[in-house]
PDB file of C-alpha atoms in Angstrom:
ATOM      1  CA  MET S   1      62.502 -20.739 -29.261  1.00 50.00           C
ATOM      2  CA  GLY S   2      63.083 -23.908 -30.546  1.00 57.00           C
ATOM      3  CA  ASN S   3      60.011 -25.704 -29.461  1.00 64.00           C
ATOM      4  CA  PHE S   4      58.009 -22.687 -31.816  1.00 62.00           C
ATOM      5  CA  ILE S   5      60.220 -23.148 -34.623  1.00 62.00           C
ATOM      6  CA  SER S   6      60.075 -26.947 -34.161  1.00 63.00           C
ATOM      7  CA  LEU S   7      56.637 -27.372 -34.224  1.00 64.00           C
ATOM      8  CA  ARG S   8      56.151 -24.888 -37.728  1.00 70.00           C
ATOM      9  CA  LEU S   9      58.626 -26.810 -39.580  1.00 65.00           C
ATOM     10  CA  HIS S  10      55.896 -30.107 -38.254  1.00 69.00           C
ATOM     11  CA  ALA S  11      52.947 -28.133 -39.195  1.00 72.00           C
ATOM     12  CA  ALA S  12      54.618 -26.946 -42.740  1.00 71.00           C
ATOM     13  CA  ALA S  13      55.573 -30.679 -43.412  1.00 70.00           C
ATOM     14  CA  LEU S  14      52.004 -32.222 -42.243  1.00 72.00           C
ATOM     15  CA  LYS S  15      50.210 -29.123 -44.507  1.00 74.00           C
ATOM     16  CA  ALA S  16      52.105 -29.619 -47.324  1.00 70.00           C
ATOM     17  CA  PHE S  17      51.799 -34.035 -46.949  1.00 69.00           C
ATOM     18  CA  ASN S  18      48.095 -33.431 -46.561  1.00 69.00           C
ATOM     19  CA  LEU S  19      47.316 -31.050 -49.847  1.00 66.00           C
ATOM     20  CA  ASN S  20      49.770 -33.491 -51.770  1.00 66.00           C
ATOM     21  CA  LEU S  21      47.402 -36.289 -50.898  1.00 64.00           C
ATOM     22  CA  LYS S  22      44.114 -33.747 -51.584  1.00 65.00           C
ATOM     23  CA  LYS S  23      46.053 -33.352 -55.241  1.00 64.00           C
ATOM     24  CA  ILE S  24      46.171 -37.277 -55.502  1.00 60.00           C
ATOM     25  CA  TRP S  25      43.542 -38.494 -54.470  1.00 58.00           C
ATOM     26  CA  LYS S  26      41.221 -36.576 -56.648  1.00 59.00           C
ATOM     27  CA  GLY S  27      40.067 -37.724 -59.510  1.00 51.00           C
ATOM     28  CA  GLN S  28      39.079 -40.877 -60.933  1.00 48.00           C
ATOM     29  CA  LYS S  29      41.218 -43.937 -59.291  1.00 54.00           C
ATOM     30  CA  SER S  30      39.879 -46.372 -61.829  1.00 48.00           C
ATOM     31  CA  LEU S  31      41.347 -44.401 -64.309  1.00 48.00           C
ATOM     32  CA  ARG S  32      44.877 -43.822 -62.681  1.00 56.00           C
ATOM     33  CA  ALA S  33      44.964 -46.231 -60.010  1.00 57.00           C
ATOM     34  CA  LEU S  34      48.435 -47.555 -60.940  1.00 52.00           C
ATOM     35  CA  LYS S  35      50.129 -44.080 -61.210  1.00 59.00           C
ATOM     36  CA  GLU S  36      48.280 -42.782 -58.157  1.00 58.00           C
ATOM     37  CA  LYS S  37      50.190 -45.712 -56.245  1.00 62.00           C
ATOM     38  CA  GLY S  38      53.607 -44.789 -57.006  1.00 64.00           C
ATOM     39  CA  GLU S  39      52.359 -40.834 -56.025  1.00 65.00           C
ATOM     40  CA  ARG S  40      51.038 -42.054 -52.645  1.00 65.00           C
ATOM     41  CA  GLY S  41      54.825 -43.559 -52.209  1.00 67.00           C
ATOM     42  CA  GLN S  42      56.651 -40.484 -53.259  1.00 71.00           C
ATOM     43  CA  VAL S  43      53.924 -37.358 -51.125  1.00 68.00           C
ATOM     44  CA  ALA S  44      54.794 -40.864 -47.935  1.00 70.00           C
ATOM     45  CA  GLU S  45      58.623 -40.650 -48.718  1.00 73.00           C
ATOM     46  CA  SER S  46      58.497 -37.018 -49.252  1.00 74.00           C
ATOM     47  CA  ALA S  47      56.140 -35.995 -46.244  1.00 72.00           C
ATOM     48  CA  ALA S  48      58.735 -38.446 -43.680  1.00 73.00           C
ATOM     49  CA  SER S  49      61.952 -37.114 -44.783  1.00 75.00           C
ATOM     50  CA  SER S  50      60.448 -33.704 -43.925  1.00 74.00           C
ATOM     51  CA  LEU S  51      59.188 -34.556 -40.523  1.00 74.00           C
ATOM     52  CA  SER S  52      63.149 -36.280 -39.913  1.00 75.00           C
ATOM     53  CA  TYR S  53      64.441 -33.253 -40.964  1.00 76.00           C
ATOM     54  CA  ALA S  54      61.989 -31.245 -38.319  1.00 74.00           C
ATOM     55  CA  ILE S  55      62.895 -33.711 -35.402  1.00 74.00           C
ATOM     56  CA  GLN S  56      66.695 -33.542 -36.221  1.00 75.00           C
ATOM     57  CA  ILE S  57      66.571 -29.547 -36.350  1.00 73.00           C
ATOM     58  CA  GLU S  58      64.523 -30.227 -33.240  1.00 72.00           C
ATOM     59  CA  SER S  59      66.966 -32.143 -31.630  1.00 73.00           C
ATOM     60  CA  GLU S  60      69.991 -30.249 -32.275  1.00 74.00           C
ATOM     61  CA  LEU S  61      68.174 -26.873 -31.086  1.00 71.00           C
ATOM     62  CA  LEU S  62      67.176 -28.662 -27.884  1.00 72.00           C
ATOM     63  CA  ASN S  63      70.711 -30.056 -26.973  1.00 75.00           C
ATOM     64  CA  PRO S  64      73.143 -28.257 -28.974  1.00 71.00           C
ATOM     65  CA  LYS S  65      76.925 -28.968 -29.623  1.00 71.00           C
ATOM     66  CA  PRO S  66      79.525 -27.484 -27.172  1.00 66.00           C
TER      67      PRO S  66
END
C-alpha cells in the first residue's frame, strides 16, 4: 500500500512539473527570456520540493517509527 501511495505522489509531482514547464516554455522566448528564466527556476525548485516530500512520506511509510 505504501508503494502505491508514493508512486501516486511521484506521478502527481511530475505531472505538475511537466504542466508548469509547458506553460512557461510556450510563447515568445525572445521577449520573455529573462522573466522565463526566473520562472523555470521556481518550477524546478517546486518540483524538487514535491519529490523530496514524496520520498520522505515513502520512507516514513516503509520504515515506521516505533
